[in-house]
Amino acid sequence: MNISLTPDQEQFIQSTVKRGKYSSASEVVGAALRLLEEREMKRLLRLEELRKEIAIGMENSDRGDIFDGEEVLKELREEIQPLSQSDNNPQESERIIPNAWGKTVTSKSINEAIEGM
């Protein structure tokens, strides 16, 4: 197989070999391909996870078991309001809050996310 490289890619490979970790251009390319393969596998696994989560969400939606986004944001704003008033106390504004999805977030990160909407 023949491949074409840009001058920058050739320079990168040559400088990588010169640093001594790899003894040839083929080893550098092989390592790069292994990293690409690993990244692609992670991407495909994450894509499959997202598809499963979407399917679960669609099933929940079909059953009517859903959250009203505007209502959730309203509730978050109401919950954060007292916290944002205590910004002078970093421990209080960094309070950890469990959410409906079983994850935890800090009150500060929620406040920043809502302000960005």
PDB file of N, CA and C in Angstrom, residues 12-105:
ATOM      1  N   PHE A  12       6.808  15.618  10.903  1.00  0.00           N
ATOM      2  CA  PHE A  12       6.433  15.135  12.228  1.00  0.00           C
ATOM      3  C   PHE A  12       6.945  13.715  12.444  1.00  0.00           C
ATOM      4  N   ILE A  13       6.758  12.864  11.459  1.00  0.00           N
ATOM      5  CA  ILE A  13       7.214  11.471  11.574  1.00  0.00           C
ATOM      6  C   ILE A  13       8.732  11.423  11.735  1.00  0.00           C
ATOM      7  N   GLN A  14       9.428  12.186  10.911  1.00  0.00           N
ATOM      8  CA  GLN A  14      10.893  12.196  10.988  1.00  0.00           C
ATOM      9  C   GLN A  14      11.380  12.711  12.346  1.00  0.00           C
ATOM     10  N   SER A  15      10.761  13.770  12.838  1.00  0.00           N
ATOM     11  CA  SER A  15      11.201  14.308  14.137  1.00  0.00           C
ATOM     12  C   SER A  15      10.858  13.343  15.277  1.00  0.00           C
ATOM     13  N   THR A  16       9.772  12.615  15.137  1.00  0.00           N
ATOM     14  CA  THR A  16       9.399  11.632  16.152  1.00  0.00           C
ATOM     15  C   THR A  16      10.423  10.497  16.182  1.00  0.00           C
ATOM     16  N   VAL A  17      10.860  10.043  15.024  1.00  0.00           N
ATOM     17  CA  VAL A  17      11.887   8.996  14.952  1.00  0.00           C
ATOM     18  C   VAL A  17      13.193   9.513  15.542  1.00  0.00           C
ATOM     19  N   LYS A  18      13.548  10.748  15.218  1.00  0.00           N
ATOM     20  CA  LYS A  18      14.811  11.335  15.722  1.00  0.00           C
ATOM     21  C   LYS A  18      14.834  11.434  17.247  1.00  0.00           C
ATOM     22  N   ARG A  19      13.658  11.640  17.868  1.00  0.00           N
ATOM     23  CA  ARG A  19      13.616  11.725  19.331  1.00  0.00           C
ATOM     24  C   ARG A  19      13.918  10.380  19.975  1.00  0.00           C
ATOM     25  N   GLY A  20      13.832   9.290  19.204  1.00  0.00           N
ATOM     26  CA  GLY A  20      14.299   8.003  19.680  1.00  0.00           C
ATOM     27  C   GLY A  20      13.274   7.029  20.226  1.00  0.00           C
ATOM     28  N   LYS A  21      12.057   7.440  20.403  1.00  0.00           N
ATOM     29  CA  LYS A  21      11.080   6.498  20.941  1.00  0.00           C
ATOM     30  C   LYS A  21      10.721   5.431  19.912  1.00  0.00           C
ATOM     31  N   TYR A  22      10.731   5.795  18.646  1.00  0.00           N
ATOM     32  CA  TYR A  22      10.433   4.873  17.552  1.00  0.00           C
ATOM     33  C   TYR A  22      11.668   4.752  16.680  1.00  0.00           C
ATOM     34  N   SER A  23      11.888   3.551  16.158  1.00  0.00           N
ATOM     35  CA  SER A  23      13.099   3.344  15.362  1.00  0.00           C
ATOM     36  C   SER A  23      12.862   3.540  13.871  1.00  0.00           C
ATOM     37  N   SER A  24      11.603   3.682  13.448  1.00  0.00           N
ATOM     38  CA  SER A  24      11.338   3.860  12.021  1.00  0.00           C
ATOM     39  C   SER A  24      10.020   4.605  11.813  1.00  0.00           C
ATOM     40  N   ALA A  25       9.874   5.098  10.602  1.00  0.00           N
ATOM     41  CA  ALA A  25       8.637   5.774  10.226  1.00  0.00           C
ATOM     42  C   ALA A  25       7.460   4.800  10.311  1.00  0.00           C
ATOM     43  N   SER A  26       7.688   3.549   9.968  1.00  0.00           N
ATOM     44  CA  SER A  26       6.623   2.543  10.035  1.00  0.00           C
ATOM     45  C   SER A  26       6.116   2.372  11.463  1.00  0.00           C
ATOM     46  N   GLU A  27       7.023   2.405  12.439  1.00  0.00           N
ATOM     47  CA  GLU A  27       6.595   2.287  13.832  1.00  0.00           C
ATOM     48  C   GLU A  27       5.744   3.490  14.252  1.00  0.00           C
ATOM     49  N   VAL A  28       6.118   4.671  13.807  1.00  0.00           N
ATOM     50  CA  VAL A  28       5.350   5.879  14.128  1.00  0.00           C
ATOM     51  C   VAL A  28       3.954   5.777  13.523  1.00  0.00           C
ATOM     52  N   VAL A  29       3.886   5.391  12.268  1.00  0.00           N
ATOM     53  CA  VAL A  29       2.594   5.263  11.597  1.00  0.00           C
ATOM     54  C   VAL A  29       1.761   4.164  12.262  1.00  0.00           C
ATOM     55  N   GLY A  30       2.391   3.063  12.629  1.00  0.00           N
ATOM     56  CA  GLY A  30       1.678   1.988  13.313  1.00  0.00           C
ATOM     57  C   GLY A  30       1.099   2.455  14.642  1.00  0.00           C
ATOM     58  N   ALA A  31       1.892   3.207  15.413  1.00  0.00           N
ATOM     59  CA  ALA A  31       1.402   3.738  16.692  1.00  0.00           C
ATOM     60  C   ALA A  31       0.247   4.712  16.461  1.00  0.00           C
ATOM     61  N   ALA A  32       0.367   5.536  15.446  1.00  0.00           N
ATOM     62  CA  ALA A  32      -0.702   6.484  15.129  1.00  0.00           C
ATOM     63  C   ALA A  32      -1.982   5.748  14.745  1.00  0.00           C
ATOM     64  N   LEU A  33      -1.852   4.700  13.981  1.00  0.00           N
ATOM     65  CA  LEU A  33      -3.028   3.924  13.579  1.00  0.00           C
ATOM     66  C   LEU A  33      -3.672   3.213  14.767  1.00  0.00           C
ATOM     67  N   ARG A  34      -2.848   2.729  15.707  1.00  0.00           N
ATOM     68  CA  ARG A  34      -3.408   2.102  16.909  1.00  0.00           C
ATOM     69  C   ARG A  34      -4.201   3.128  17.719  1.00  0.00           C
ATOM     70  N   LEU A  35      -3.663   4.331  17.846  1.00  0.00           N
ATOM     71  CA  LEU A  35      -4.388   5.384  18.558  1.00  0.00           C
ATOM     72  C   LEU A  35      -5.685   5.745  17.840  1.00  0.00           C
ATOM     73  N   LEU A  36      -5.639   5.816  16.524  1.00  0.00           N
ATOM     74  CA  LEU A  36      -6.837   6.113  15.745  1.00  0.00           C
ATOM     75  C   LEU A  36      -7.874   5.009  15.927  1.00  0.00           C
ATOM     76  N   GLU A  37      -7.417   3.767  15.912  1.00  0.00           N
ATOM     77  CA  GLU A  37      -8.330   2.643  16.093  1.00  0.00           C
ATOM     78  C   GLU A  37      -8.969   2.697  17.485  1.00  0.00           C
ATOM     79  N   GLU A  38      -8.158   2.990  18.502  1.00  0.00           N
ATOM     80  CA  GLU A  38      -8.676   3.090  19.872  1.00  0.00           C
ATOM     81  C   GLU A  38      -9.705   4.216  19.977  1.00  0.00           C
ATOM     82  N   ARG A  39      -9.397   5.353  19.390  1.00  0.00           N
ATOM     83  CA  ARG A  39     -10.323   6.487  19.413  1.00  0.00           C
ATOM     84  C   ARG A  39     -11.624   6.150  18.697  1.00  0.00           C
ATOM     85  N   GLU A  40     -11.513   5.477  17.573  1.00  0.00           N
ATOM     86  CA  GLU A  40     -12.701   5.102  16.806  1.00  0.00           C
ATOM     87  C   GLU A  40     -13.554   4.096  17.586  1.00  0.00           C
ATOM     88  N   MET A  41     -12.912   3.153  18.275  1.00  0.00           N
ATOM     89  CA  MET A  41     -13.660   2.188  19.078  1.00  0.00           C
ATOM     90  C   MET A  41     -14.403   2.898  20.208  1.00  0.00           C
ATOM     91  N   LYS A  42     -13.743   3.852  20.869  1.00  0.00           N
ATOM     92  CA  LYS A  42     -14.400   4.617  21.929  1.00  0.00           C
ATOM     93  C   LYS A  42     -15.577   5.404  21.365  1.00  0.00           C
ATOM     94  N   ARG A  43     -15.402   5.981  20.191  1.00  0.00           N
ATOM     95  CA  ARG A  43     -16.467   6.756  19.557  1.00  0.00           C
ATOM     96  C   ARG A  43     -17.658   5.851  19.237  1.00  0.00           C
ATOM     97  N   LEU A  44     -17.379   4.674  18.702  1.00  0.00           N
ATOM     98  CA  LEU A  44     -18.457   3.746  18.358  1.00  0.00           C
ATOM     99  C   LEU A  44     -19.182   3.237  19.603  1.00  0.00           C
ATOM    100  N   LEU A  45     -18.428   2.965  20.673  1.00  0.00           N
ATOM    101  CA  LEU A  45     -19.052   2.540  21.920  1.00  0.00           C
ATOM    102  C   LEU A  45     -19.939   3.642  22.487  1.00  0.00           C
ATOM    103  N   ARG A  46     -19.448   4.875  22.452  1.00  0.00           N
ATOM    104  CA  ARG A  46     -20.242   6.003  22.951  1.00  0.00           C
ATOM    105  C   ARG A  46     -21.477   6.203  22.085  1.00  0.00           C
ATOM    106  N   LEU A  47     -21.341   6.043  20.780  1.00  0.00           N
ATOM    107  CA  LEU A  47     -22.480   6.167  19.876  1.00  0.00           C
ATOM    108  C   LEU A  47     -23.534   5.117  20.212  1.00  0.00           C
ATOM    109  N   GLU A  48     -23.101   3.899  20.484  1.00  0.00           N
ATOM    110  CA  GLU A  48     -24.036   2.835  20.866  1.00  0.00           C
ATOM    111  C   GLU A  48     -24.720   3.168  22.189  1.00  0.00           C
ATOM    112  N   GLU A  49     -23.960   3.693  23.158  1.00  0.00           N
ATOM    113  CA  GLU A  49     -24.558   4.106  24.434  1.00  0.00           C
ATOM    114  C   GLU A  49     -25.617   5.177  24.203  1.00  0.00           C
ATOM    115  N   LEU A  50     -25.300   6.157  23.365  1.00  0.00           N
ATOM    116  CA  LEU A  50     -26.255   7.225  23.081  1.00  0.00           C
ATOM    117  C   LEU A  50     -27.510   6.686  22.406  1.00  0.00           C
ATOM    118  N   ARG A  51     -27.330   5.745  21.488  1.00  0.00           N
ATOM    119  CA  ARG A  51     -28.493   5.145  20.829  1.00  0.00           C
ATOM    120  C   ARG A  51     -29.392   4.432  21.839  1.00  0.00           C
ATOM    121  N   LYS A  52     -28.776   3.719  22.791  1.00  0.00           N
ATOM    122  CA  LYS A  52     -29.550   3.044  23.826  1.00  0.00           C
ATOM    123  C   LYS A  52     -30.283   4.061  24.696  1.00  0.00           C
ATOM    124  N   GLU A  53     -29.588   5.155  25.068  1.00  0.00           N
ATOM    125  CA  GLU A  53     -30.212   6.189  25.888  1.00  0.00           C
ATOM    126  C   GLU A  53     -31.356   6.866  25.132  1.00  0.00           C
ATOM    127  N   ILE A  54     -31.185   7.068  23.844  1.00  0.00           N
ATOM    128  CA  ILE A  54     -32.256   7.659  23.030  1.00  0.00           C
ATOM    129  C   ILE A  54     -33.449   6.714  22.979  1.00  0.00           C
ATOM    130  N   ALA A  55     -33.174   5.413  22.792  1.00  0.00           N
ATOM    131  CA  ALA A  55     -34.264   4.433  22.750  1.00  0.00           C
ATOM    132  C   ALA A  55     -35.028   4.420  24.070  1.00  0.00           C
ATOM    133  N   ILE A  56     -34.308   4.478  25.188  1.00  0.00           N
ATOM    134  CA  ILE A  56     -34.958   4.518  26.498  1.00  0.00           C
ATOM    135  C   ILE A  56     -35.799   5.786  26.609  1.00  0.00           C
ATOM    136  N   GLY A  57     -35.247   6.911  26.174  1.00  0.00           N
ATOM    137  CA  GLY A  57     -35.981   8.167  26.215  1.00  0.00           C
ATOM    138  C   GLY A  57     -37.232   8.127  25.362  1.00  0.00           C
ATOM    139  N   MET A  58     -37.127   7.518  24.188  1.00  0.00           N
ATOM    140  CA  MET A  58     -38.296   7.407  23.316  1.00  0.00           C
ATOM    141  C   MET A  58     -39.365   6.511  23.948  1.00  0.00           C
ATOM    142  N   GLU A  59     -38.934   5.410  24.559  1.00  0.00           N
ATOM    143  CA  GLU A  59     -39.882   4.532  25.247  1.00  0.00           C
ATOM    144  C   GLU A  59     -40.573   5.276  26.385  1.00  0.00           C
ATOM    145  N   ASN A  60     -39.794   6.021  27.168  1.00  0.00           N
ATOM    146  CA  ASN A  60     -40.366   6.816  28.259  1.00  0.00           C
ATOM    147  C   ASN A  60     -41.356   7.840  27.714  1.00  0.00           C
ATOM    148  N   SER A  61     -40.986   8.466  26.616  1.00  0.00           N
ATOM    149  CA  SER A  61     -41.854   9.470  26.005  1.00  0.00           C
ATOM    150  C   SER A  61     -43.152   8.840  25.522  1.00  0.00           C
ATOM    151  N   ASP A  62     -43.052   7.677  24.905  1.00  0.00           N
ATOM    152  CA  ASP A  62     -44.251   6.979  24.428  1.00  0.00           C
ATOM    153  C   ASP A  62     -45.200   6.636  25.579  1.00  0.00           C
ATOM    154  N   ARG A  63     -44.622   6.372  26.753  1.00  0.00           N
ATOM    155  CA  ARG A  63     -45.440   6.064  27.935  1.00  0.00           C
ATOM    156  C   ARG A  63     -45.927   7.341  28.635  1.00  0.00           C
ATOM    157  N   GLY A  64     -45.420   8.484  28.173  1.00  0.00           N
ATOM    158  CA  GLY A  64     -45.791   9.746  28.809  1.00  0.00           C
ATOM    159  C   GLY A  64     -44.954  10.059  30.031  1.00  0.00           C
ATOM    160  N   ASP A  65     -43.902   9.295  30.235  1.00  0.00           N
ATOM    161  CA  ASP A  65     -43.021   9.473  31.392  1.00  0.00           C
ATOM    162  C   ASP A  65     -41.868  10.395  30.991  1.00  0.00           C
ATOM    163  N   ILE A  66     -42.153  11.677  30.908  1.00  0.00           N
ATOM    164  CA  ILE A  66     -41.156  12.648  30.459  1.00  0.00           C
ATOM    165  C   ILE A  66     -41.156  13.857  31.382  1.00  0.00           C
ATOM    166  N   PHE A  67     -40.134  14.679  31.249  1.00  0.00           N
ATOM    167  CA  PHE A  67     -40.014  15.924  31.991  1.00  0.00           C
ATOM    168  C   PHE A  67     -40.301  17.075  31.054  1.00  0.00           C
ATOM    169  N   ASP A  68     -41.009  18.062  31.545  1.00  0.00           N
ATOM    170  CA  ASP A  68     -41.211  19.305  30.806  1.00  0.00           C
ATOM    171  C   ASP A  68     -39.954  20.144  31.006  1.00  0.00           C
ATOM    172  N   GLY A  69     -39.233  20.384  29.942  1.00  0.00           N
ATOM    173  CA  GLY A  69     -37.966  21.106  30.022  1.00  0.00           C
ATOM    174  C   GLY A  69     -38.094  22.466  30.672  1.00  0.00           C
ATOM    175  N   GLU A  70     -39.113  23.212  30.305  1.00  0.00           N
ATOM    176  CA  GLU A  70     -39.307  24.535  30.892  1.00  0.00           C
ATOM    177  C   GLU A  70     -39.583  24.444  32.390  1.00  0.00           C
ATOM    178  N   GLU A  71     -40.349  23.437  32.790  1.00  0.00           N
ATOM    179  CA  GLU A  71     -40.651  23.258  34.211  1.00  0.00           C
ATOM    180  C   GLU A  71     -39.387  22.872  34.982  1.00  0.00           C
ATOM    181  N   VAL A  72     -38.565  22.007  34.400  1.00  0.00           N
ATOM    182  CA  VAL A  72     -37.310  21.609  35.050  1.00  0.00           C
ATOM    183  C   VAL A  72     -36.412  22.829  35.230  1.00  0.00           C
ATOM    184  N   LEU A  73     -36.280  23.653  34.190  1.00  0.00           N
ATOM    185  CA  LEU A  73     -35.449  24.859  34.305  1.00  0.00           C
ATOM    186  C   LEU A  73     -36.002  25.815  35.354  1.00  0.00           C
ATOM    187  N   LYS A  74     -37.308  25.957  35.400  1.00  0.00           N
ATOM    188  CA  LYS A  74     -37.934  26.832  36.396  1.00  0.00           C
ATOM    189  C   LYS A  74     -37.600  26.342  37.804  1.00  0.00           C
ATOM    190  N   GLU A  75     -37.732  25.024  38.017  1.00  0.00           N
ATOM    191  CA  GLU A  75     -37.425  24.457  39.332  1.00  0.00           C
ATOM    192  C   GLU A  75     -35.948  24.637  39.685  1.00  0.00           C
ATOM    193  N   LEU A  76     -35.070  24.450  38.707  1.00  0.00           N
ATOM    194  CA  LEU A  76     -33.643  24.647  38.960  1.00  0.00           C
ATOM    195  C   LEU A  76     -33.350  26.092  39.329  1.00  0.00           C
ATOM    196  N   ARG A  77     -33.957  27.026  38.592  1.00  0.00           N
ATOM    197  CA  ARG A  77     -33.754  28.452  38.906  1.00  0.00           C
ATOM    198  C   ARG A  77     -34.216  28.766  40.321  1.00  0.00           C
ATOM    199  N   GLU A  78     -35.372  28.230  40.709  1.00  0.00           N
ATOM    200  CA  GLU A  78     -35.897  28.465  42.051  1.00  0.00           C
ATOM    201  C   GLU A  78     -34.988  27.862  43.115  1.00  0.00           C
ATOM    202  N   GLU A  79     -34.422  26.698  42.823  1.00  0.00           N
ATOM    203  CA  GLU A  79     -33.535  26.046  43.780  1.00  0.00           C
ATOM    204  C   GLU A  79     -32.209  26.788  43.894  1.00  0.00           C
ATOM    205  N   ILE A  80     -31.743  27.322  42.793  1.00  0.00           N
ATOM    206  CA  ILE A  80     -30.442  27.989  42.775  1.00  0.00           C
ATOM    207  C   ILE A  80     -30.520  29.419  43.291  1.00  0.00           C
ATOM    208  N   GLN A  81     -31.666  30.032  43.189  1.00  0.00           N
ATOM    209  CA  GLN A  81     -31.810  31.431  43.595  1.00  0.00           C
ATOM    210  C   GLN A  81     -31.205  31.694  44.966  1.00  0.00           C
ATOM    211  N   PRO A  82     -31.560  30.920  45.990  1.00  0.00           N
ATOM    212  CA  PRO A  82     -30.965  31.189  47.301  1.00  0.00           C
ATOM    213  C   PRO A  82     -29.457  30.952  47.315  1.00  0.00           C
ATOM    214  N   LEU A  83     -29.005  30.011  46.510  1.00  0.00           N
ATOM    215  CA  LEU A  83     -27.569  29.708  46.479  1.00  0.00           C
ATOM    216  C   LEU A  83     -26.781  30.826  45.836  1.00  0.00           C
ATOM    217  N   SER A  84     -27.322  31.414  44.771  1.00  0.00           N
ATOM    218  CA  SER A  84     -26.594  32.474  44.082  1.00  0.00           C
ATOM    219  C   SER A  84     -26.523  33.726  44.950  1.00  0.00           C
ATOM    220  N   GLN A  85     -27.445  33.851  45.899  1.00  0.00           N
ATOM    221  CA  GLN A  85     -27.404  34.990  46.810  1.00  0.00           C
ATOM    222  C   GLN A  85     -26.321  34.813  47.858  1.00  0.00           C
ATOM    223  N   SER A  86     -25.820  33.595  48.007  1.00  0.00           N
ATOM    224  CA  SER A  86     -24.766  33.343  48.986  1.00  0.00           C
ATOM    225  C   SER A  86     -23.423  33.148  48.302  1.00  0.00           C
ATOM    226  N   ASP A  87     -23.199  33.860  47.183  1.00  0.00           N
ATOM    227  CA  ASP A  87     -21.940  33.714  46.446  1.00  0.00           C
ATOM    228  C   ASP A  87     -20.720  34.107  47.278  1.00  0.00           C
ATOM    229  N   ASN A  88     -20.917  34.857  48.324  1.00  0.00           N
ATOM    230  CA  ASN A  88     -19.783  35.238  49.169  1.00  0.00           C
ATOM    231  C   ASN A  88     -19.286  34.068  49.984  1.00  0.00           C
ATOM    232  N   ASN A  89     -20.086  33.024  50.074  1.00  0.00           N
ATOM    233  CA  ASN A  89     -19.699  31.819  50.793  1.00  0.00           C
ATOM    234  C   ASN A  89     -19.436  30.712  49.775  1.00  0.00           C
ATOM    235  N   PRO A  90     -18.154  30.502  49.368  1.00  0.00           N
ATOM    236  CA  PRO A  90     -17.848  29.523  48.312  1.00  0.00           C
ATOM    237  C   PRO A  90     -18.306  28.115  48.646  1.00  0.00           C
ATOM    238  N   GLN A  91     -18.276  27.729  49.917  1.00  0.00           N
ATOM    239  CA  GLN A  91     -18.703  26.373  50.252  1.00  0.00           C
ATOM    240  C   GLN A  91     -20.174  26.171  49.933  1.00  0.00           C
ATOM    241  N   GLU A  92     -20.995  27.179  50.203  1.00  0.00           N
ATOM    242  CA  GLU A  92     -22.427  27.045  49.926  1.00  0.00           C
ATOM    243  C   GLU A  92     -22.690  27.059  48.434  1.00  0.00           C
ATOM    244  N   SER A  93     -21.982  27.915  47.664  1.00  0.00           N
ATOM    245  CA  SER A  93     -22.246  28.004  46.229  1.00  0.00           C
ATOM    246  C   SER A  93     -21.688  26.799  45.471  1.00  0.00           C
ATOM    247  N   GLU A  94     -20.864  25.999  46.121  1.00  0.00           N
ATOM    248  CA  GLU A  94     -20.311  24.803  45.497  1.00  0.00           C
ATOM    249  C   GLU A  94     -21.023  23.545  45.997  1.00  0.00           C
ATOM    250  N   ARG A  95     -22.165  23.706  46.626  1.00  0.00           N
ATOM    251  CA  ARG A  95     -22.898  22.575  47.183  1.00  0.00           C
ATOM    252  C   ARG A  95     -23.170  21.530  46.099  1.00  0.00           C
ATOM    253  N   ILE A  96     -23.025  20.264  46.445  1.00  0.00           N
ATOM    254  CA  ILE A  96     -23.269  19.182  45.492  1.00  0.00           C
ATOM    255  C   ILE A  96     -24.739  18.801  45.554  1.00  0.00           C
ATOM    256  N   ILE A  97     -25.354  18.709  44.369  1.00  0.00           N
ATOM    257  CA  ILE A  97     -26.785  18.436  44.275  1.00  0.00           C
ATOM    258  C   ILE A  97     -26.996  17.203  43.398  1.00  0.00           C
ATOM    259  N   PRO A  98     -27.707  16.174  43.890  1.00  0.00           N
ATOM    260  CA  PRO A  98     -28.049  15.043  43.015  1.00  0.00           C
ATOM    261  C   PRO A  98     -29.147  15.479  42.061  1.00  0.00           C
ATOM    262  N   ASN A  99     -29.103  14.989  40.834  1.00  0.00           N
ATOM    263  CA  ASN A  99     -30.168  15.339  39.886  1.00  0.00           C
ATOM    264  C   ASN A  99     -31.013  14.117  39.560  1.00  0.00           C
ATOM    265  N   ALA A 100     -32.001  14.333  38.726  1.00  0.00           N
ATOM    266  CA  ALA A 100     -32.968  13.273  38.410  1.00  0.00           C
ATOM    267  C   ALA A 100     -32.356  12.119  37.625  1.00  0.00           C
ATOM    268  N   TRP A 101     -31.180  12.297  37.077  1.00  0.00           N
ATOM    269  CA  TRP A 101     -30.567  11.265  36.240  1.00  0.00           C
ATOM    270  C   TRP A 101     -29.532  10.468  37.006  1.00  0.00           C
ATOM    271  N   GLY A 102     -29.488  10.638  38.335  1.00  0.00           N
ATOM    272  CA  GLY A 102     -28.571   9.860  39.156  1.00  0.00           C
ATOM    273  C   GLY A 102     -27.154  10.393  39.160  1.00  0.00           C
ATOM    274  N   LYS A 103     -26.941  11.567  38.616  1.00  0.00           N
ATOM    275  CA  LYS A 103     -25.615  12.189  38.616  1.00  0.00           C
ATOM    276  C   LYS A 103     -25.618  13.289  39.667  1.00  0.00           C
ATOM    277  N   THR A 104     -24.448  13.767  40.016  1.00  0.00           N
ATOM    278  CA  THR A 104     -24.378  14.906  40.920  1.00  0.00           C
ATOM    279  C   THR A 104     -23.665  16.051  40.228  1.00  0.00           C
ATOM    280  N   VAL A 105     -24.083  17.237  40.550  1.00  0.00           N
ATOM    281  CA  VAL A 105     -23.489  18.443  39.990  1.00  0.00           C
ATOM    282  C   VAL A 105     -23.363  19.461  41.102  1.00  0.00           C
TER     283      VAL A 105
END
